[in-house]
Coordinates of C-alpha atoms and ligand atoms in Angstrom, one line a residue:
X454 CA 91.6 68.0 151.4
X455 CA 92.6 67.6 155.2
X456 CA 93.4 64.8 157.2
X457 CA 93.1 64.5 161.2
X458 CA 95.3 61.5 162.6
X459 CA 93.4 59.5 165.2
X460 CA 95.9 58.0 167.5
X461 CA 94.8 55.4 169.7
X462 CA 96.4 52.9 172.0
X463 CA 95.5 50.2 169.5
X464 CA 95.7 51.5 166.3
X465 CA 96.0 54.9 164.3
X466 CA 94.2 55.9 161.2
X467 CA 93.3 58.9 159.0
X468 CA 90.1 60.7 159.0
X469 CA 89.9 62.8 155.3
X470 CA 88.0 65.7 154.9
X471 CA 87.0 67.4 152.0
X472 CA 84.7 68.0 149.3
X473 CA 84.6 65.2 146.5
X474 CA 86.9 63.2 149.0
X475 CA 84.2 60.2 148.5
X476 CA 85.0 59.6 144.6
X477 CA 89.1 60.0 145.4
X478 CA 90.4 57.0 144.1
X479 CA 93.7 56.8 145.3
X480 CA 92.2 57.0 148.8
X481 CA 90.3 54.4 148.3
X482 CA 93.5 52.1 146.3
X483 CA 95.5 53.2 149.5
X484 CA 93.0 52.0 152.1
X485 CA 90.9 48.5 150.5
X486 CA 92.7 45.3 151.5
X487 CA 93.5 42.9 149.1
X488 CA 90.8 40.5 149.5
X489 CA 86.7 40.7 148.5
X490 CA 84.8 44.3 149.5
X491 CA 81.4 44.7 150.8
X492 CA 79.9 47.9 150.7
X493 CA 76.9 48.3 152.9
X494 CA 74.9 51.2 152.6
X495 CA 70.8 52.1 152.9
X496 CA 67.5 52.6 150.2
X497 CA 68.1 55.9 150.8
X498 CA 71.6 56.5 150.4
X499 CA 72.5 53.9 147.4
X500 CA 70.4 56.2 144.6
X501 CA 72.2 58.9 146.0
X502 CA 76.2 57.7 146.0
X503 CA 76.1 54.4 145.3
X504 CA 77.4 54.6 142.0
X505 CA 79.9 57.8 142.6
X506 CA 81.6 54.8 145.1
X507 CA 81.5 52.4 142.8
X508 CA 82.8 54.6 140.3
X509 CA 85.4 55.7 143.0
X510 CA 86.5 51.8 143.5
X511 CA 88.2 51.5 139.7
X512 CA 88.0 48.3 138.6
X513 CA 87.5 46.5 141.7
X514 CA 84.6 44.7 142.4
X515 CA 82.7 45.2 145.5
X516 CA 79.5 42.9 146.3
X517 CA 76.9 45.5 147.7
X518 CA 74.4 45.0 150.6
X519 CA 71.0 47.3 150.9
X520 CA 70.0 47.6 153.8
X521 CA 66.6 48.9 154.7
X522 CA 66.4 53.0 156.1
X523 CA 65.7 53.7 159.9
X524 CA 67.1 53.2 163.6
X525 CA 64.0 50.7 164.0
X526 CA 66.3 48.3 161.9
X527 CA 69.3 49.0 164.0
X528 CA 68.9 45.1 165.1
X529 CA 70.6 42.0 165.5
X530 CA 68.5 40.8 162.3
X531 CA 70.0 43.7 160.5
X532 CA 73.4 43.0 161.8
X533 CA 72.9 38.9 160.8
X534 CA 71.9 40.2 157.5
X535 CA 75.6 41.2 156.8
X536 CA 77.3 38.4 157.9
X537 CA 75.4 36.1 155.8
X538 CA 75.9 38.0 153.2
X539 CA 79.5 37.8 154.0
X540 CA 79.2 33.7 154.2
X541 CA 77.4 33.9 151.1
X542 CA 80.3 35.9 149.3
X543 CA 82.9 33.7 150.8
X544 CA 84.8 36.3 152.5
X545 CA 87.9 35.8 154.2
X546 CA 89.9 37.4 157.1
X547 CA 91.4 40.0 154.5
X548 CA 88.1 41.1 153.6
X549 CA 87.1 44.7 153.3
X550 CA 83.6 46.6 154.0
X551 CA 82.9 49.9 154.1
X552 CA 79.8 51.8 155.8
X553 CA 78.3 54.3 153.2
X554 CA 75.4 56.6 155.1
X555 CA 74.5 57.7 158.6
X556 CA 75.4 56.7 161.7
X557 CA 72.9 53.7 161.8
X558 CA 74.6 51.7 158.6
X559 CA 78.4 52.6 160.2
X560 CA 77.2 51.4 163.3
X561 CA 75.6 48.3 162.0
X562 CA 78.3 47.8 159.5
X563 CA 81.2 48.4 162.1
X564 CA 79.6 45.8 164.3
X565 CA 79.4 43.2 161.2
X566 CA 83.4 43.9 160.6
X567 CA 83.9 43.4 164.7
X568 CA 82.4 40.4 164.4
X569 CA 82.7 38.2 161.5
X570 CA 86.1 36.0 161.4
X571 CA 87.0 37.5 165.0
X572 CA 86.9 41.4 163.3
X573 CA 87.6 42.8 159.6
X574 CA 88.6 45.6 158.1
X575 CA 86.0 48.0 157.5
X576 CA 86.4 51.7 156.4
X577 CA 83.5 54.8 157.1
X578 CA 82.3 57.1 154.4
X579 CA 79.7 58.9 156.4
X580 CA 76.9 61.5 154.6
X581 CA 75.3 62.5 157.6
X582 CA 76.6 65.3 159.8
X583 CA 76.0 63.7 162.8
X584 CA 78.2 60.3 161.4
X585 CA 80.5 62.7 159.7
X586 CA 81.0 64.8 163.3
X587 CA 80.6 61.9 165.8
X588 CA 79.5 58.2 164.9
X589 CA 82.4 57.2 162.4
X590 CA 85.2 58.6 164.5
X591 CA 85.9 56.2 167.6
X592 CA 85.3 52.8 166.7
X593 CA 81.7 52.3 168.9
X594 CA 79.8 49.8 166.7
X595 CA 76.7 47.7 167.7
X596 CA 73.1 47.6 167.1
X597 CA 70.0 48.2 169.8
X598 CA 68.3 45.9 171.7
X599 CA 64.4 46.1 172.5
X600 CA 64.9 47.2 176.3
X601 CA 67.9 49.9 175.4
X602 CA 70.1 51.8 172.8
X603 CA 73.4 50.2 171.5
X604 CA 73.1 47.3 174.2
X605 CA 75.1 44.9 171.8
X606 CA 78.0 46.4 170.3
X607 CA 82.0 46.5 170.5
X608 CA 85.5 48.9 170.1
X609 CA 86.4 48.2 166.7
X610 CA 88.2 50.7 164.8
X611 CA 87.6 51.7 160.8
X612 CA 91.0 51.9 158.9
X613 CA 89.9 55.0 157.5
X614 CA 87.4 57.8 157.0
X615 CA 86.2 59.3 154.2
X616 CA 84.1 62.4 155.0
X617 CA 82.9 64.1 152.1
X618 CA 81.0 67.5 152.7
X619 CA 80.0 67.6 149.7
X620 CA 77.0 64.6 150.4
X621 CA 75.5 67.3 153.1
X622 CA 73.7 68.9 150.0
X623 CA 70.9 66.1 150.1
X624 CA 70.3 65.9 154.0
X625 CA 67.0 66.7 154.6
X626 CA 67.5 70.7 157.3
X627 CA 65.6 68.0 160.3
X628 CA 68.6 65.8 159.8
X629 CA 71.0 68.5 159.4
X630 CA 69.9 69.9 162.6
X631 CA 70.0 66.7 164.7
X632 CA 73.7 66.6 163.6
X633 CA 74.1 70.4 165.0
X634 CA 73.2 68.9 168.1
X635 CA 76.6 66.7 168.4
X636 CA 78.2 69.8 167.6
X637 CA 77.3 72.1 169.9
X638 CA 78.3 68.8 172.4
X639 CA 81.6 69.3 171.7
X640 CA 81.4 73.0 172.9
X641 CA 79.5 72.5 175.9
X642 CA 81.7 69.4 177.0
X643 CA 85.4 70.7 176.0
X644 CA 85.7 73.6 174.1
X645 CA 84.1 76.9 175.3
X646 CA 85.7 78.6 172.2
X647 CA 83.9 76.7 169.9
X648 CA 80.6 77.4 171.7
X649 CA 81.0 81.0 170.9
X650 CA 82.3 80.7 167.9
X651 CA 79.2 78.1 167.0
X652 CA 77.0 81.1 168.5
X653 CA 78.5 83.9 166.6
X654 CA 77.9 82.1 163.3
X655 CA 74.5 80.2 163.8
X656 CA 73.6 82.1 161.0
X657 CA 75.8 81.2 158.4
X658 CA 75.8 77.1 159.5
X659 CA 71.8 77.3 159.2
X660 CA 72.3 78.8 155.4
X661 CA 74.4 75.2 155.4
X662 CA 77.5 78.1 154.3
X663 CA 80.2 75.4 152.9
X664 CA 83.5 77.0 154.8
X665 CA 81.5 77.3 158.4
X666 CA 80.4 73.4 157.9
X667 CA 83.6 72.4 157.0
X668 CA 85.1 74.4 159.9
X669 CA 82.7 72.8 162.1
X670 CA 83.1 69.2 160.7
X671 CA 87.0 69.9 160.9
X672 CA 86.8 71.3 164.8
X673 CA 84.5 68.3 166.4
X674 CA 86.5 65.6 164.6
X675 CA 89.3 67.4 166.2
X676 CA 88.0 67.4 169.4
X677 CA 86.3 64.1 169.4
X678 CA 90.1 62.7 168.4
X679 CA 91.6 64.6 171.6
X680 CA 89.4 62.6 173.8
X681 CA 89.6 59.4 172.6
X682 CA 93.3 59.7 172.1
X683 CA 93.8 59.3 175.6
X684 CA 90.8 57.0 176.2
X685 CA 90.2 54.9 173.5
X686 CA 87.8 52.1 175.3
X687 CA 86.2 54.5 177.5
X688 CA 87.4 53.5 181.2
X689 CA 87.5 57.8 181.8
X690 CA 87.4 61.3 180.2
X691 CA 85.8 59.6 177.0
X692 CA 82.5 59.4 179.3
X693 CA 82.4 63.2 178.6
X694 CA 81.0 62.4 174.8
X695 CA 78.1 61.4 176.7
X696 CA 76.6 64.7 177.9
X697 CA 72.9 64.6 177.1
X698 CA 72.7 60.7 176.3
X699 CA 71.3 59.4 179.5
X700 CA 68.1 61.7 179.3
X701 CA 68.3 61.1 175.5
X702 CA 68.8 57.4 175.4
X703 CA 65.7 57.1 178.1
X704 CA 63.8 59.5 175.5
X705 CA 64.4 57.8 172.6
X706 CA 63.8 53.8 174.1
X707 CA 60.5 55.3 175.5
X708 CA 59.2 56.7 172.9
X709 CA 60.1 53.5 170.8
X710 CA 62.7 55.2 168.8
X711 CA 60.3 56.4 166.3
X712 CA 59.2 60.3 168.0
X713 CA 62.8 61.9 168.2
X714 CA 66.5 61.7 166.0
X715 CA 69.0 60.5 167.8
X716 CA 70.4 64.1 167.8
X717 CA 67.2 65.7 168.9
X718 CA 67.0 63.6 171.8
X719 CA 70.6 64.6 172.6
X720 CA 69.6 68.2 172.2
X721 CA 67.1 67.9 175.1
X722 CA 68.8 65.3 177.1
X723 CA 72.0 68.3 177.2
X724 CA 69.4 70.5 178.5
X725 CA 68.4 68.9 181.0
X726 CA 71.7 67.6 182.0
X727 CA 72.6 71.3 182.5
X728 CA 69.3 71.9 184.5
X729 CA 70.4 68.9 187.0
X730 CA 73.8 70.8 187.1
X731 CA 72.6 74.0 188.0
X732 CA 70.0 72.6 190.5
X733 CA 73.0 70.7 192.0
X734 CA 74.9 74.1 192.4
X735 CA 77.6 72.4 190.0
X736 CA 77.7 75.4 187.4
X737 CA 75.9 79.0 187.1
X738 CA 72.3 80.0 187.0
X739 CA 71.6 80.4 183.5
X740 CA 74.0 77.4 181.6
X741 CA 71.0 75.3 180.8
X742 CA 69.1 78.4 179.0
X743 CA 72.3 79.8 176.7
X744 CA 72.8 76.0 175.6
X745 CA 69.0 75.8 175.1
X746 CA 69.4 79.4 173.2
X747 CA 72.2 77.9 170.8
X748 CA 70.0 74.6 170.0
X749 CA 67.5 76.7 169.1
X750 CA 69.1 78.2 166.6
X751 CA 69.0 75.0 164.6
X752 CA 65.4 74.3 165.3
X753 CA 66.3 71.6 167.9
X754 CA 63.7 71.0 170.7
X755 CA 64.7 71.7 174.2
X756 CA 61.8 70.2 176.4
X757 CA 60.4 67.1 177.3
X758 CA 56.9 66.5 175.9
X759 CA 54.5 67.1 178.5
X760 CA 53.2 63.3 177.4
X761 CA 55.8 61.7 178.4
X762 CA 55.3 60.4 182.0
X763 CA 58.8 61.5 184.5
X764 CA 58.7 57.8 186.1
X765 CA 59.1 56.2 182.9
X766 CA 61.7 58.3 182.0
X767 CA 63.3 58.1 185.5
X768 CA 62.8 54.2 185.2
X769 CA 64.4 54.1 181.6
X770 CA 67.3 55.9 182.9
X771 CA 68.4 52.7 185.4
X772 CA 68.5 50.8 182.1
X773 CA 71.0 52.8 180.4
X774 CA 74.1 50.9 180.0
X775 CA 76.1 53.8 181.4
X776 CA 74.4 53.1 184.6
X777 CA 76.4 52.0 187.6
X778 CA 74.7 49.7 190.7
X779 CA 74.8 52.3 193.4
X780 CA 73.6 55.9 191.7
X781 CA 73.3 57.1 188.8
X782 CA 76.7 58.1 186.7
X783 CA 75.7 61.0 184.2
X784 CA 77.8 63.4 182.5
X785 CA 77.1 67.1 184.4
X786 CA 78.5 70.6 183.3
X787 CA 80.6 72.7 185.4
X788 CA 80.4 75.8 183.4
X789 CA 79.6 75.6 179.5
X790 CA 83.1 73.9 177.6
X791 CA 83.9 71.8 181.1
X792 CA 82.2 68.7 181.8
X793 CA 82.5 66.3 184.4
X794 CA 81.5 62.8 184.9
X795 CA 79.1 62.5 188.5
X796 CA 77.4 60.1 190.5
X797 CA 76.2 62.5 193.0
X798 CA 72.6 62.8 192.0
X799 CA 69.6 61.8 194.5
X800 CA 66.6 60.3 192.7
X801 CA 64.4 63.2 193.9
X802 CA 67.0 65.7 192.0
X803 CA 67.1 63.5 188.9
X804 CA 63.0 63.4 188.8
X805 CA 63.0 66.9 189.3
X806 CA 65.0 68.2 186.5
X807 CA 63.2 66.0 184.5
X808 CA 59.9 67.7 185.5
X809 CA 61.2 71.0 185.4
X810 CA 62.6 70.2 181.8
X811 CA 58.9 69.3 180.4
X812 CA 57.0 72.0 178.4
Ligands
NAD1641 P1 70.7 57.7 160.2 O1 71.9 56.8 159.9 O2 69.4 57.1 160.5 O3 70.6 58.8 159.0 C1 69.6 59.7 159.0 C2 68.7 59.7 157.8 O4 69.4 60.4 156.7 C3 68.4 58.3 157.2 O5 67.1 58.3 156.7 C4 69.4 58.2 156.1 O6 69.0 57.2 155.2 C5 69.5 59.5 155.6 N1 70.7 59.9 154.9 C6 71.9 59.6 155.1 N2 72.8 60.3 154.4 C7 72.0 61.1 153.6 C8 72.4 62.1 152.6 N3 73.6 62.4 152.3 N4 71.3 62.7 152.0 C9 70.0 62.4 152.3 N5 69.7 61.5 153.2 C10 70.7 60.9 153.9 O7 71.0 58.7 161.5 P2 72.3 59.4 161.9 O8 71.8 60.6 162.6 O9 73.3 59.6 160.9 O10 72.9 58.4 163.0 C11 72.2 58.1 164.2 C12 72.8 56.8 164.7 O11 74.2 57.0 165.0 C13 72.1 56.3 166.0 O12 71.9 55.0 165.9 C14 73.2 56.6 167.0 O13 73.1 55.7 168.1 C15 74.5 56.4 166.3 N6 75.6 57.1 166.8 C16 76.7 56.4 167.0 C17 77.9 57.0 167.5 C18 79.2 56.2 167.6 O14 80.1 56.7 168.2 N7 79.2 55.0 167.0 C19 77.8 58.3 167.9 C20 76.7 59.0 167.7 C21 75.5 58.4 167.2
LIG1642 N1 79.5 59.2 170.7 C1 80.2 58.9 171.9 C2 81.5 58.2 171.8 O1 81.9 58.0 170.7 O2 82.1 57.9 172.7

């Protein structure tokens, strides 16, 4: 097993990696508090680990919380759901919960631990790669709001996370994939190395070979750590984890979260993010179609629908929170493993890489 420190202005904590790391029980003795434990999780997930993490928990008991599967539940109601749960259980400041599943329940579950008594422990055992790569590293918690993605959220930092490889073996190959996207992010944002090497072995990581997963898992948490290590609360460079989420949050809130994964979205809004680069004369000829080449590899789509009506898009755009009052702020490439945050963009080039991104 590995662990990669996160060391933040606020806080630091350890991020485990390994197989079987989930039923390690004196991770779990080290990390719980002393007061009462919720563990929330999903129908999905709980016949699959539930009772390994029980198991994993000894003797202590641990009230559990089901919540039900899908980002169309990412919802205050959702989130309320917890903390009555938590009134209901009596829990106290020193209280415990941990997030078992994908991004949605950590994200959900994070935001129930920011909230309830002023903010609670909580600790992230992630089975998704895209949670186990991205959403249970950072502390962003919070839950969507009808008009836009994660509208309602706040910093609050796990104490620890689990991520055991090992749960990868049940994640359906669309899933899989949609975490491949937040991967090959972390190339095309910081880490040209990793691009090629991402590109050299698409092979093995769509065979789901355990080194080059781990590898991968290991190299993003690594990088994701590097950035917000020096920006924890995102005032700068941690802006940069946003390539492709401007086009992919506008994709995802107009297609009422139900067409794409959060990481397919990502896949084409990094596409298109490139196009606008390239258009703009901000990186090479050719960027957008090698990053479209790699997301390929792991079945990821590239293109807007042809459905999908620009303006809308264009309009959902203004609605992203990342969205400043005079221009748009989105996160450009330069060349593929440098990006850079820009408000440069005119309307007219914004609608056209949008247009010229549909197919
Ligand atoms: P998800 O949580 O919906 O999980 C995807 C599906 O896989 C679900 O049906 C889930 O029940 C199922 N599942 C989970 N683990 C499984 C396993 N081991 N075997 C079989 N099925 C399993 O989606 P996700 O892609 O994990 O996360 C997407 C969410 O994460 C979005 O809401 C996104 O906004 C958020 N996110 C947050 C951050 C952050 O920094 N907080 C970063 C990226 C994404
Ligand atoms: N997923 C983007 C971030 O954590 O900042």
């Amino acid at each position: 097993m590995k662990t990669i420190d996160i060391n933040l202005e606020s806080t630091r904590y350890p991020v485990y990696l390994g197989r079987g790391c989930l039923h390690d029980r004196s991770l779990w003795d080290r990390h719980l508090g002393r007061g009462k434990v919720l563990l929330v999780t999903n129908e999905t997930v709980a016949p699959l680990y539930l009772s390994l993490l029980l198991e994993a928990l000894g003797g202590r008991k641990a009230e559990v919380h089901v919540l039900p599967d899908g980002e169309q539940h990412k919802t205050v109601k959702t989130w309320n759901g917890i903390l009555d749960k938590l009134v209901d259980m009596q829990a106290r400041r020193d209280a415990t919960l941990i997030a078992l599943g994908g991004g949605v329940v950590g994200d959900i579950t994070g935001y129930a631990a920011a909230s309830y008594m002023r903010g609670v422990r909580f600790m992230q055992a992630p089975t998704t790669l895209l949670a186990q790569v991205d959403a249970s590293v950072g502390g962003k918690t919070g839950v969507n709001h009808p008009q836009g993605k994660n509208l309602i959220g706040a910093f609050h930092q796990p104490h620890a996370v689990m991520i055991d490889s090992a749960t990868l073996d049940t994640l359906p190959a669309r899933e899989f994939n949609a975490g491949m996207a937040e991967v090959v992010k972390y190339g095309a944002l910081c880490n040209r190395e990793f691009h090629d090497w991402l590109q050299a072995n698409s092979a093995r990581i769509a065979a789901r070979d355990g080194q080059a997963v781990d590898y991968l898992i290991e190299r993003s948490v690594l990088d994701k750590a590097e950035i917000v290590g020096q920006d924890e609360k995102e005032s700068g460079i941690r802006a940069l984890l946003n390539l492709g989420h401007s086009f992919g949050h506008a994709l995802e809130s107009e297609t009422a979260y139900a067409r794409f994964l959060h990481g397919e979205a990502v896949a084409i809004g990094m596409v298109t993010a490139a196009r606008l680069s390239e258009n703009r004369g901000l990186c090479e000829p050719g960027t957008a179609a090698s990053l479209a080449a790699l997301l390929k590899k792991f079945d990821l789509p590239v293109l807007i629908p042809e459905d999908l009506s620009v303006e809308r898009l264009a309009a959902a755009l203004k609605l992203d929170k990342k969205a400043v009052a005079s221009g748009l702020r989105l996160v450009l490439l330069k060349s593929i493993g440098e990006a850079v945050v820009d408000q440069g963009s005119t309307a007219e080039q914004i609608l056209n890489a949008i247009k010229e991104s549909q197919g």
